[in-house]
């Protein structure tokens, strides 16, 4: 159960990055793109760190 939750969290982090990129390009807002990148990468690597700890 924990594995599936953390993998889902990683997918959510990737969705945040992609949607922030798409919205930032559409509205020409570089700040939005960078903040979405930072938040998405943070979520992704936090979940990855917890996955490594569980094994």
mmCIF file with all atom_site columns, N, CA, C and O in Angstrom:
data_model
loop_
_atom_site.group_PDB
_atom_site.id
_atom_site.type_symbol
_atom_site.label_atom_id
_atom_site.label_alt_id
_atom_site.label_comp_id
_atom_site.label_asym_id
_atom_site.label_entity_id
_atom_site.label_seq_id
_atom_site.pdbx_PDB_ins_code
_atom_site.Cartn_x
_atom_site.Cartn_y
_atom_site.Cartn_z
_atom_site.occupancy
_atom_site.B_iso_or_equiv
_atom_site.pdbx_formal_charge
_atom_site.auth_seq_id
_atom_site.auth_comp_id
_atom_site.auth_asym_id
_atom_site.auth_atom_id
_atom_site.pdbx_PDB_model_num
ATOM 1   N N  . UNK A 1 1  ? 0.825  -1.187 0.000   1.00 0.00 ? 1  UNK A N  1
ATOM 2   C CA . UNK A 1 1  ? 0.000  0.000  0.000   1.00 0.00 ? 1  UNK A CA 1
ATOM 3   C C  . UNK A 1 1  ? 0.875  1.259  0.000   1.00 0.00 ? 1  UNK A C  1
ATOM 4   O O  . UNK A 1 1  ? 0.601  2.211  -0.711  1.00 0.00 ? 1  UNK A O  1
ATOM 5   N N  . UNK A 1 2  ? 1.930  1.236  0.818   1.00 0.00 ? 2  UNK A N  1
ATOM 6   C CA . UNK A 1 2  ? 2.810  2.395  0.884   1.00 0.00 ? 2  UNK A CA 1
ATOM 7   C C  . UNK A 1 2  ? 3.518  2.620  -0.448  1.00 0.00 ? 2  UNK A C  1
ATOM 8   O O  . UNK A 1 2  ? 3.692  3.752  -0.891  1.00 0.00 ? 2  UNK A O  1
ATOM 9   N N  . UNK A 1 3  ? 3.912  1.515  -1.089  1.00 0.00 ? 3  UNK A N  1
ATOM 10  C CA . UNK A 1 3  ? 4.592  1.596  -2.380  1.00 0.00 ? 3  UNK A CA 1
ATOM 11  C C  . UNK A 1 3  ? 3.697  2.261  -3.428  1.00 0.00 ? 3  UNK A C  1
ATOM 12  O O  . UNK A 1 3  ? 4.134  3.143  -4.163  1.00 0.00 ? 3  UNK A O  1
ATOM 13  N N  . UNK A 1 4  ? 2.442  1.842  -3.488  1.00 0.00 ? 4  UNK A N  1
ATOM 14  C CA . UNK A 1 4  ? 1.507  2.405  -4.469  1.00 0.00 ? 4  UNK A CA 1
ATOM 15  C C  . UNK A 1 4  ? 1.251  3.882  -4.186  1.00 0.00 ? 4  UNK A C  1
ATOM 16  O O  . UNK A 1 4  ? 1.170  4.694  -5.116  1.00 0.00 ? 4  UNK A O  1
ATOM 17  N N  . UNK A 1 5  ? 1.135  4.248  -2.918  1.00 0.00 ? 5  UNK A N  1
ATOM 18  C CA . UNK A 1 5  ? 0.914  5.649  -2.567  1.00 0.00 ? 5  UNK A CA 1
ATOM 19  C C  . UNK A 1 5  ? 2.097  6.521  -2.982  1.00 0.00 ? 5  UNK A C  1
ATOM 20  O O  . UNK A 1 5  ? 1.923  7.592  -3.565  1.00 0.00 ? 5  UNK A O  1
ATOM 21  N N  . UNK A 1 6  ? 3.306  6.054  -2.708  1.00 0.00 ? 6  UNK A N  1
ATOM 22  C CA . UNK A 1 6  ? 4.485  6.845  -3.050  1.00 0.00 ? 6  UNK A CA 1
ATOM 23  C C  . UNK A 1 6  ? 4.704  6.914  -4.553  1.00 0.00 ? 6  UNK A C  1
ATOM 24  O O  . UNK A 1 6  ? 5.134  7.957  -5.071  1.00 0.00 ? 6  UNK A O  1
ATOM 25  N N  . UNK A 1 7  ? 4.395  5.837  -5.280  1.00 0.00 ? 7  UNK A N  1
ATOM 26  C CA . UNK A 1 7  ? 4.477  5.899  -6.744  1.00 0.00 ? 7  UNK A CA 1
ATOM 27  C C  . UNK A 1 7  ? 3.430  6.871  -7.284  1.00 0.00 ? 7  UNK A C  1
ATOM 28  O O  . UNK A 1 7  ? 3.691  7.604  -8.228  1.00 0.00 ? 7  UNK A O  1
ATOM 29  N N  . UNK A 1 8  ? 2.250  6.876  -6.706  1.00 0.00 ? 8  UNK A N  1
ATOM 30  C CA . UNK A 1 8  ? 1.222  7.836  -7.104  1.00 0.00 ? 8  UNK A CA 1
ATOM 31  C C  . UNK A 1 8  ? 1.653  9.264  -6.821  1.00 0.00 ? 8  UNK A C  1
ATOM 32  O O  . UNK A 1 8  ? 1.363  10.181 -7.600  1.00 0.00 ? 8  UNK A O  1
ATOM 33  N N  . UNK A 1 9  ? 2.354  9.459  -5.724  1.00 0.00 ? 9  UNK A N  1
ATOM 34  C CA . UNK A 1 9  ? 2.879  10.786 -5.387  1.00 0.00 ? 9  UNK A CA 1
ATOM 35  C C  . UNK A 1 9  ? 3.930  11.223 -6.401  1.00 0.00 ? 9  UNK A C  1
ATOM 36  O O  . UNK A 1 9  ? 3.987  12.400 -6.765  1.00 0.00 ? 9  UNK A O  1
ATOM 37  N N  . UNK A 1 10 ? 4.721  10.295 -6.874  1.00 0.00 ? 10 UNK A N  1
ATOM 38  C CA . UNK A 1 10 ? 5.695  10.628 -7.911  1.00 0.00 ? 10 UNK A CA 1
ATOM 39  C C  . UNK A 1 10 ? 5.001  11.030 -9.217  1.00 0.00 ? 10 UNK A C  1
ATOM 40  O O  . UNK A 1 10 ? 5.401  11.987 -9.871  1.00 0.00 ? 10 UNK A O  1
ATOM 41  N N  . UNK A 1 11 ? 3.958  10.311 -9.571  1.00 0.00 ? 11 UNK A N  1
ATOM 42  C CA . UNK A 1 11 ? 3.196  10.663 -10.772 1.00 0.00 ? 11 UNK A CA 1
ATOM 43  C C  . UNK A 1 11 ? 2.558  12.041 -10.601 1.00 0.00 ? 11 UNK A C  1
ATOM 44  O O  . UNK A 1 11 ? 2.556  12.855 -11.533 1.00 0.00 ? 11 UNK A O  1
ATOM 45  N N  . UNK A 1 12 ? 2.053  12.331 -9.415  1.00 0.00 ? 12 UNK A N  1
ATOM 46  C CA . UNK A 1 12 ? 1.475  13.647 -9.141  1.00 0.00 ? 12 UNK A CA 1
ATOM 47  C C  . UNK A 1 12 ? 2.525  14.742 -9.299  1.00 0.00 ? 12 UNK A C  1
ATOM 48  O O  . UNK A 1 12 ? 2.236  15.807 -9.859  1.00 0.00 ? 12 UNK A O  1
ATOM 49  N N  . UNK A 1 13 ? 3.742  14.498 -8.836  1.00 0.00 ? 13 UNK A N  1
ATOM 50  C CA . UNK A 1 13 ? 4.818  15.470 -9.001  1.00 0.00 ? 13 UNK A CA 1
ATOM 51  C C  . UNK A 1 13 ? 5.113  15.735 -10.465 1.00 0.00 ? 13 UNK A C  1
ATOM 52  O O  . UNK A 1 13 ? 5.345  16.878 -10.870 1.00 0.00 ? 13 UNK A O  1
ATOM 53  N N  . UNK A 1 14 ? 5.096  14.688 -11.279 1.00 0.00 ? 14 UNK A N  1
ATOM 54  C CA . UNK A 1 14 ? 5.325  14.867 -12.718 1.00 0.00 ? 14 UNK A CA 1
ATOM 55  C C  . UNK A 1 14 ? 4.181  15.640 -13.372 1.00 0.00 ? 14 UNK A C  1
ATOM 56  O O  . UNK A 1 14 ? 4.409  16.464 -14.261 1.00 0.00 ? 14 UNK A O  1
ATOM 57  N N  . UNK A 1 15 ? 2.948  15.385 -12.917 1.00 0.00 ? 15 UNK A N  1
ATOM 58  C CA . UNK A 1 15 ? 1.793  16.110 -13.456 1.00 0.00 ? 15 UNK A CA 1
ATOM 59  C C  . UNK A 1 15 ? 1.885  17.589 -13.099 1.00 0.00 ? 15 UNK A C  1
ATOM 60  O O  . UNK A 1 15 ? 1.562  18.455 -13.929 1.00 0.00 ? 15 UNK A O  1
ATOM 61  N N  . UNK A 1 16 ? 2.346  17.908 -11.898 1.00 0.00 ? 16 UNK A N  1
ATOM 62  C CA . UNK A 1 16 ? 2.531  19.301 -11.501 1.00 0.00 ? 16 UNK A CA 1
ATOM 63  C C  . UNK A 1 16 ? 3.538  19.982 -12.420 1.00 0.00 ? 16 UNK A C  1
ATOM 64  O O  . UNK A 1 16 ? 3.322  21.104 -12.874 1.00 0.00 ? 16 UNK A O  1
ATOM 65  N N  . UNK A 1 17 ? 4.625  19.304 -12.728 1.00 0.00 ? 17 UNK A N  1
ATOM 66  C CA . UNK A 1 17 ? 5.650  19.873 -13.602 1.00 0.00 ? 17 UNK A CA 1
ATOM 67  C C  . UNK A 1 17 ? 5.095  20.109 -15.004 1.00 0.00 ? 17 UNK A C  1
ATOM 68  O O  . UNK A 1 17 ? 5.254  21.192 -15.578 1.00 0.00 ? 17 UNK A O  1
ATOM 69  N N  . UNK A 1 18 ? 4.435  19.108 -15.573 1.00 0.00 ? 18 UNK A N  1
ATOM 70  C CA . UNK A 1 18 ? 3.903  19.222 -16.935 1.00 0.00 ? 18 UNK A CA 1
ATOM 71  C C  . UNK A 1 18 ? 2.822  20.296 -17.023 1.00 0.00 ? 18 UNK A C  1
ATOM 72  O O  . UNK A 1 18 ? 2.819  21.115 -17.946 1.00 0.00 ? 18 UNK A O  1
ATOM 73  N N  . UNK A 1 19 ? 1.906  20.319 -16.059 1.00 0.00 ? 19 UNK A N  1
ATOM 74  C CA . UNK A 1 19 ? 0.835  21.315 -16.121 1.00 0.00 ? 19 UNK A CA 1
ATOM 75  C C  . UNK A 1 19 ? 1.371  22.720 -15.888 1.00 0.00 ? 19 UNK A C  1
ATOM 76  O O  . UNK A 1 19 ? 0.898  23.682 -16.511 1.00 0.00 ? 19 UNK A O  1
ATOM 77  N N  . UNK A 1 20 ? 2.351  22.858 -15.023 1.00 0.00 ? 20 UNK A N  1
ATOM 78  C CA . UNK A 1 20 ? 2.964  24.170 -14.819 1.00 0.00 ? 20 UNK A CA 1
ATOM 79  C C  . UNK A 1 20 ? 3.690  24.645 -16.053 1.00 0.00 ? 20 UNK A C  1
ATOM 80  O O  . UNK A 1 20 ? 3.640  25.830 -16.406 1.00 0.00 ? 20 UNK A O  1
ATOM 81  N N  . UNK A 1 21 ? 4.354  23.726 -16.746 1.00 0.00 ? 21 UNK A N  1
ATOM 82  C CA . UNK A 1 21 ? 5.036  24.072 -17.984 1.00 0.00 ? 21 UNK A CA 1
ATOM 83  C C  . UNK A 1 21 ? 4.033  24.513 -19.047 1.00 0.00 ? 21 UNK A C  1
ATOM 84  O O  . UNK A 1 21 ? 4.219  25.543 -19.704 1.00 0.00 ? 21 UNK A O  1
ATOM 85  N N  . UNK A 1 22 ? 2.963  23.753 -19.209 1.00 0.00 ? 22 UNK A N  1
ATOM 86  C CA . UNK A 1 22 ? 1.962  24.080 -20.224 1.00 0.00 ? 22 UNK A CA 1
ATOM 87  C C  . UNK A 1 22 ? 1.272  25.410 -19.918 1.00 0.00 ? 22 UNK A C  1
ATOM 88  O O  . UNK A 1 22 ? 1.102  26.249 -20.806 1.00 0.00 ? 22 UNK A O  1
ATOM 89  N N  . UNK A 1 23 ? 0.900  25.617 -18.672 1.00 0.00 ? 23 UNK A N  1
ATOM 90  C CA . UNK A 1 23 ? 0.230  26.865 -18.298 1.00 0.00 ? 23 UNK A CA 1
ATOM 91  C C  . UNK A 1 23 ? 1.185  28.042 -18.391 1.00 0.00 ? 23 UNK A C  1
ATOM 92  O O  . UNK A 1 23 ? 0.796  29.121 -18.847 1.00 0.00 ? 23 UNK A O  1
ATOM 93  N N  . UNK A 1 24 ? 2.420  27.851 -17.990 1.00 0.00 ? 24 UNK A N  1
ATOM 94  C CA . UNK A 1 24 ? 3.408  28.923 -18.066 1.00 0.00 ? 24 UNK A CA 1
ATOM 95  C C  . UNK A 1 24 ? 3.710  29.341 -19.488 1.00 0.00 ? 24 UNK A C  1
ATOM 96  O O  . UNK A 1 24 ? 3.874  30.531 -19.774 1.00 0.00 ? 24 UNK A O  1
ATOM 97  N N  . UNK A 1 25 ? 3.773  28.375 -20.398 1.00 0.00 ? 25 UNK A N  1
ATOM 98  C CA . UNK A 1 25 ? 4.007  28.705 -21.803 1.00 0.00 ? 25 UNK A CA 1
ATOM 99  C C  . UNK A 1 25 ? 2.805  29.440 -22.372 1.00 0.00 ? 25 UNK A C  1
ATOM 100 O O  . UNK A 1 25 ? 2.954  30.419 -23.110 1.00 0.00 ? 25 UNK A O  1
ATOM 101 N N  . UNK A 1 26 ? 1.601  28.977 -22.033 1.00 0.00 ? 26 UNK A N  1
ATOM 102 C CA . UNK A 1 26 ? 0.393  29.588 -22.566 1.00 0.00 ? 26 UNK A CA 1
ATOM 103 C C  . UNK A 1 26 ? 0.231  31.031 -22.103 1.00 0.00 ? 26 UNK A C  1
ATOM 104 O O  . UNK A 1 26 ? -0.163 31.897 -22.868 1.00 0.00 ? 26 UNK A O  1
ATOM 105 N N  . UNK A 1 27 ? 0.564  31.292 -20.828 1.00 0.00 ? 27 UNK A N  1
ATOM 106 C CA . UNK A 1 27 ? 0.386  32.639 -20.281 1.00 0.00 ? 27 UNK A CA 1
ATOM 107 C C  . UNK A 1 27 ? 1.665  33.462 -20.300 1.00 0.00 ? 27 UNK A C  1
ATOM 108 O O  . UNK A 1 27 ? 1.671  34.595 -19.829 1.00 0.00 ? 27 UNK A O  1
ATOM 109 N N  . UNK A 1 28 ? 2.747  32.868 -20.834 1.00 0.00 ? 28 UNK A N  1
ATOM 110 C CA . UNK A 1 28 ? 4.067  33.532 -20.887 1.00 0.00 ? 28 UNK A CA 1
ATOM 111 C C  . UNK A 1 28 ? 4.515  34.000 -19.504 1.00 0.00 ? 28 UNK A C  1
ATOM 112 O O  . UNK A 1 28 ? 4.882  35.152 -19.304 1.00 0.00 ? 28 UNK A O  1
ATOM 113 N N  . UNK A 1 29 ? 4.461  33.058 -18.553 1.00 0.00 ? 29 UNK A N  1
ATOM 114 C CA . UNK A 1 29 ? 4.790  33.362 -17.162 1.00 0.00 ? 29 UNK A CA 1
ATOM 115 C C  . UNK A 1 29 ? 5.911  32.426 -16.710 1.00 0.00 ? 29 UNK A C  1
ATOM 116 O O  . UNK A 1 29 ? 5.677  31.279 -16.335 1.00 0.00 ? 29 UNK A O  1
ATOM 117 N N  . UNK A 1 30 ? 7.134  32.937 -16.753 1.00 0.00 ? 30 UNK A N  1
ATOM 118 C CA . UNK A 1 30 ? 8.287  32.125 -16.387 1.00 0.00 ? 30 UNK A CA 1
ATOM 119 C C  . UNK A 1 30 ? 8.298  31.805 -14.890 1.00 0.00 ? 30 UNK A C  1
ATOM 120 O O  . UNK A 1 30 ? 8.732  30.734 -14.481 1.00 0.00 ? 30 UNK A O  1
ATOM 121 N N  . UNK A 1 31 ? 7.801  32.719 -14.072 1.00 0.00 ? 31 UNK A N  1
ATOM 122 C CA . UNK A 1 31 ? 7.747  32.469 -12.634 1.00 0.00 ? 31 UNK A CA 1
ATOM 123 C C  . UNK A 1 31 ? 6.876  31.276 -12.291 1.00 0.00 ? 31 UNK A C  1
ATOM 124 O O  . UNK A 1 31 ? 7.203  30.482 -11.402 1.00 0.00 ? 31 UNK A O  1
ATOM 125 N N  . UNK A 1 32 ? 5.761  31.143 -12.994 1.00 0.00 ? 32 UNK A N  1
ATOM 126 C CA . UNK A 1 32 ? 4.872  29.999 -12.782 1.00 0.00 ? 32 UNK A CA 1
ATOM 127 C C  . UNK A 1 32 ? 5.564  28.698 -13.177 1.00 0.00 ? 32 UNK A C  1
ATOM 128 O O  . UNK A 1 32 ? 5.465  27.690 -12.461 1.00 0.00 ? 32 UNK A O  1
ATOM 129 N N  . UNK A 1 33 ? 6.280  28.723 -14.290 1.00 0.00 ? 33 UNK A N  1
ATOM 130 C CA . UNK A 1 33 ? 6.999  27.527 -14.724 1.00 0.00 ? 33 UNK A CA 1
ATOM 131 C C  . UNK A 1 33 ? 8.054  27.112 -13.702 1.00 0.00 ? 33 UNK A C  1
ATOM 132 O O  . UNK A 1 33 ? 8.176  25.935 -13.371 1.00 0.00 ? 33 UNK A O  1
ATOM 133 N N  . UNK A 1 34 ? 8.798  28.073 -13.199 1.00 0.00 ? 34 UNK A N  1
ATOM 134 C CA . UNK A 1 34 ? 9.859  27.753 -12.243 1.00 0.00 ? 34 UNK A CA 1
ATOM 135 C C  . UNK A 1 34 ? 9.302  27.266 -10.907 1.00 0.00 ? 34 UNK A C  1
ATOM 136 O O  . UNK A 1 34 ? 9.850  26.340 -10.299 1.00 0.00 ? 34 UNK A O  1
ATOM 137 N N  . UNK A 1 35 ? 8.219  27.887 -10.447 1.00 0.00 ? 35 UNK A N  1
ATOM 138 C CA . UNK A 1 35 ? 7.643  27.441 -9.172  1.00 0.00 ? 35 UNK A CA 1
ATOM 139 C C  . UNK A 1 35 ? 7.032  26.046 -9.310  1.00 0.00 ? 35 UNK A C  1
ATOM 140 O O  . UNK A 1 35 ? 7.157  25.220 -8.400  1.00 0.00 ? 35 UNK A O  1
ATOM 141 N N  . UNK A 1 36 ? 6.382  25.768 -10.440 1.00 0.00 ? 36 UNK A N  1
ATOM 142 C CA . UNK A 1 36 ? 5.842  24.421 -10.661 1.00 0.00 ? 36 UNK A CA 1
ATOM 143 C C  . UNK A 1 36 ? 6.964  23.403 -10.742 1.00 0.00 ? 36 UNK A C  1
ATOM 144 O O  . UNK A 1 36 ? 6.837  22.280 -10.233 1.00 0.00 ? 36 UNK A O  1
ATOM 145 N N  . UNK A 1 37 ? 8.076  23.770 -11.372 1.00 0.00 ? 37 UNK A N  1
ATOM 146 C CA . UNK A 1 37 ? 9.226  22.875 -11.445 1.00 0.00 ? 37 UNK A CA 1
ATOM 147 C C  . UNK A 1 37 ? 9.786  22.584 -10.062 1.00 0.00 ? 37 UNK A C  1
ATOM 148 O O  . UNK A 1 37 ? 10.039 21.427 -9.710  1.00 0.00 ? 37 UNK A O  1
ATOM 149 N N  . UNK A 1 38 ? 9.951  23.614 -9.257  1.00 0.00 ? 38 UNK A N  1
ATOM 150 C CA . UNK A 1 38 ? 10.507 23.424 -7.912  1.00 0.00 ? 38 UNK A CA 1
ATOM 151 C C  . UNK A 1 38 ? 9.592  22.571 -7.041  1.00 0.00 ? 38 UNK A C  1
ATOM 152 O O  . UNK A 1 38 ? 10.052 21.654 -6.344  1.00 0.00 ? 38 UNK A O  1
ATOM 153 N N  . UNK A 1 39 ? 8.308  22.831 -7.092  1.00 0.00 ? 39 UNK A N  1
ATOM 154 C CA . UNK A 1 39 ? 7.357  22.074 -6.275  1.00 0.00 ? 39 UNK A CA 1
ATOM 155 C C  . UNK A 1 39 ? 7.270  20.627 -6.758  1.00 0.00 ? 39 UNK A C  1
ATOM 156 O O  . UNK A 1 39 ? 7.299  19.685 -5.958  1.00 0.00 ? 39 UNK A O  1
ATOM 157 N N  . UNK A 1 40 ? 7.182  20.433 -8.069  1.00 0.00 ? 40 UNK A N  1
ATOM 158 C CA . UNK A 1 40 ? 7.088  19.082 -8.628  1.00 0.00 ? 40 UNK A CA 1
ATOM 159 C C  . UNK A 1 40 ? 8.319  18.248 -8.344  1.00 0.00 ? 40 UNK A C  1
ATOM 160 O O  . UNK A 1 40 ? 8.222  17.075 -7.990  1.00 0.00 ? 40 UNK A O  1
ATOM 161 N N  . UNK A 1 41 ? 9.485  18.856 -8.505  1.00 0.00 ? 41 UNK A N  1
ATOM 162 C CA . UNK A 1 41 ? 10.734 18.135 -8.226  1.00 0.00 ? 41 UNK A CA 1
ATOM 163 C C  . UNK A 1 41 ? 10.831 17.799 -6.740  1.00 0.00 ? 41 UNK A C  1
ATOM 164 O O  . UNK A 1 41 ? 11.263 16.709 -6.361  1.00 0.00 ? 41 UNK A O  1
ATOM 165 N N  . UNK A 1 42 ? 10.410 18.726 -5.894  1.00 0.00 ? 42 UNK A N  1
ATOM 166 C CA . UNK A 1 42 ? 10.427 18.462 -4.453  1.00 0.00 ? 42 UNK A CA 1
ATOM 167 C C  . UNK A 1 42 ? 9.544  17.291 -4.072  1.00 0.00 ? 42 UNK A C  1
ATOM 168 O O  . UNK A 1 42 ? 9.945  16.409 -3.300  1.00 0.00 ? 42 UNK A O  1
ATOM 169 N N  . UNK A 1 43 ? 8.339  17.254 -4.625  1.00 0.00 ? 43 UNK A N  1
ATOM 170 C CA . UNK A 1 43 ? 7.413  16.148 -4.349  1.00 0.00 ? 43 UNK A CA 1
ATOM 171 C C  . UNK A 1 43 ? 7.991  14.833 -4.865  1.00 0.00 ? 43 UNK A C  1
ATOM 172 O O  . UNK A 1 43 ? 7.976  13.808 -4.175  1.00 0.00 ? 43 UNK A O  1
ATOM 173 N N  . UNK A 1 44 ? 8.512  14.866 -6.096  1.00 0.00 ? 44 UNK A N  1
ATOM 174 C CA . UNK A 1 44 ? 9.043  13.652 -6.713  1.00 0.00 ? 44 UNK A CA 1
ATOM 175 C C  . UNK A 1 44 ? 10.208 13.075 -5.908  1.00 0.00 ? 44 UNK A C  1
ATOM 176 O O  . UNK A 1 44 ? 10.236 11.883 -5.605  1.00 0.00 ? 44 UNK A O  1
ATOM 177 N N  . UNK A 1 45 ? 11.160 13.908 -5.557  1.00 0.00 ? 45 UNK A N  1
ATOM 178 C CA . UNK A 1 45 ? 12.336 13.395 -4.860  1.00 0.00 ? 45 UNK A CA 1
ATOM 179 C C  . UNK A 1 45 ? 12.052 13.050 -3.399  1.00 0.00 ? 45 UNK A C  1
ATOM 180 O O  . UNK A 1 45 ? 12.700 12.162 -2.844  1.00 0.00 ? 45 UNK A O  1
ATOM 181 N N  . UNK A 1 46 ? 11.092 13.718 -2.778  1.00 0.00 ? 46 UNK A N  1
ATOM 182 C CA . UNK A 1 46 ? 10.712 13.325 -1.420  1.00 0.00 ? 46 UNK A CA 1
ATOM 183 C C  . UNK A 1 46 ? 10.094 11.923 -1.436  1.00 0.00 ? 46 UNK A C  1
ATOM 184 O O  . UNK A 1 46 ? 10.415 11.093 -0.579  1.00 0.00 ? 46 UNK A O  1
ATOM 185 N N  . UNK A 1 47 ? 9.224  11.675 -2.420  1.00 0.00 ? 47 UNK A N  1
ATOM 186 C CA . UNK A 1 47 ? 8.633  10.339 -2.535  1.00 0.00 ? 47 UNK A CA 1
ATOM 187 C C  . UNK A 1 47 ? 9.704  9.302  -2.866  1.00 0.00 ? 47 UNK A C  1
ATOM 188 O O  . UNK A 1 47 ? 9.682  8.186  -2.343  1.00 0.00 ? 47 UNK A O  1
ATOM 189 N N  . UNK A 1 48 ? 10.652 9.673  -3.723  1.00 0.00 ? 48 UNK A N  1
ATOM 190 C CA . UNK A 1 48 ? 11.741 8.756  -4.071  1.00 0.00 ? 48 UNK A CA 1
ATOM 191 C C  . UNK A 1 48 ? 12.609 8.450  -2.845  1.00 0.00 ? 48 UNK A C  1
ATOM 192 O O  . UNK A 1 48 ? 13.009 7.300  -2.640  1.00 0.00 ? 48 UNK A O  1
ATOM 193 N N  . UNK A 1 49 ? 12.883 9.446  -2.047  1.00 0.00 ? 49 UNK A N  1
ATOM 194 C CA . UNK A 1 49 ? 13.662 9.241  -0.829  1.00 0.00 ? 49 UNK A CA 1
ATOM 195 C C  . UNK A 1 49 ? 12.943 8.292  0.119   1.00 0.00 ? 49 UNK A C  1
ATOM 196 O O  . UNK A 1 49 ? 13.566 7.392  0.702   1.00 0.00 ? 49 UNK A O  1
ATOM 197 N N  . UNK A 1 50 ? 11.630 8.468  0.275   1.00 0.00 ? 50 UNK A N  1
ATOM 198 C CA . UNK A 1 50 ? 10.863 7.581  1.159   1.00 0.00 ? 50 UNK A CA 1
ATOM 199 C C  . UNK A 1 50 ? 10.771 6.167  0.599   1.00 0.00 ? 50 UNK A C  1
ATOM 200 O O  . UNK A 1 50 ? 10.720 5.203  1.366   1.00 0.00 ? 50 UNK A O  1
ATOM 201 N N  . UNK A 1 51 ? 10.745 6.036  -0.727  1.00 0.00 ? 51 UNK A N  1
ATOM 202 C CA . UNK A 1 51 ? 10.747 4.699  -1.323  1.00 0.00 ? 51 UNK A CA 1
ATOM 203 C C  . UNK A 1 51 ? 12.053 3.987  -1.058  1.00 0.00 ? 51 UNK A C  1
ATOM 204 O O  . UNK A 1 51 ? 12.068 2.781  -0.783  1.00 0.00 ? 51 UNK A O  1
ATOM 205 N N  . UNK A 1 52 ? 13.169 4.693  -1.136  1.00 0.00 ? 52 UNK A N  1
ATOM 206 C CA . UNK A 1 52 ? 14.462 4.074  -0.860  1.00 0.00 ? 52 UNK A CA 1
ATOM 207 C C  . UNK A 1 52 ? 14.591 3.674  0.606   1.00 0.00 ? 52 UNK A C  1
ATOM 208 O O  . UNK A 1 52 ? 15.217 2.675  0.921   1.00 0.00 ? 52 UNK A O  1
ATOM 209 N N  . UNK A 1 53 ? 14.001 4.459  1.500   1.00 0.00 ? 53 UNK A N  1
ATOM 210 C CA . UNK A 1 53 ? 14.059 4.152  2.926   1.00 0.00 ? 53 UNK A CA 1
ATOM 211 C C  . UNK A 1 53 ? 13.232 2.926  3.284   1.00 0.00 ? 53 UNK A C  1
ATOM 212 O O  . UNK A 1 53 ? 13.541 2.225  4.242   1.00 0.00 ? 53 UNK A O  1
ATOM 213 N N  . UNK A 1 54 ? 12.158 2.670  2.522   1.00 0.00 ? 54 UNK A N  1
ATOM 214 C CA . UNK A 1 54 ? 11.269 1.572  2.889   1.00 0.00 ? 54 UNK A CA 1
ATOM 215 C C  . UNK A 1 54 ? 11.847 0.200  2.518   1.00 0.00 ? 54 UNK A C  1
ATOM 216 O O  . UNK A 1 54 ? 11.408 -0.807 3.018   1.00 0.00 ? 54 UNK A O  1
ATOM 217 N N  . UNK A 1 55 ? 12.820 0.155  1.635   1.00 0.00 ? 55 UNK A N  1
ATOM 218 C CA . UNK A 1 55 ? 13.409 -1.129 1.215   1.00 0.00 ? 55 UNK A CA 1
ATOM 219 C C  . UNK A 1 55 ? 14.569 -1.521 2.076   1.00 0.00 ? 55 UNK A C  1
ATOM 220 O O  . UNK A 1 55 ? 15.280 -0.894 2.649   1.00 0.00 ? 55 UNK A O  1
#
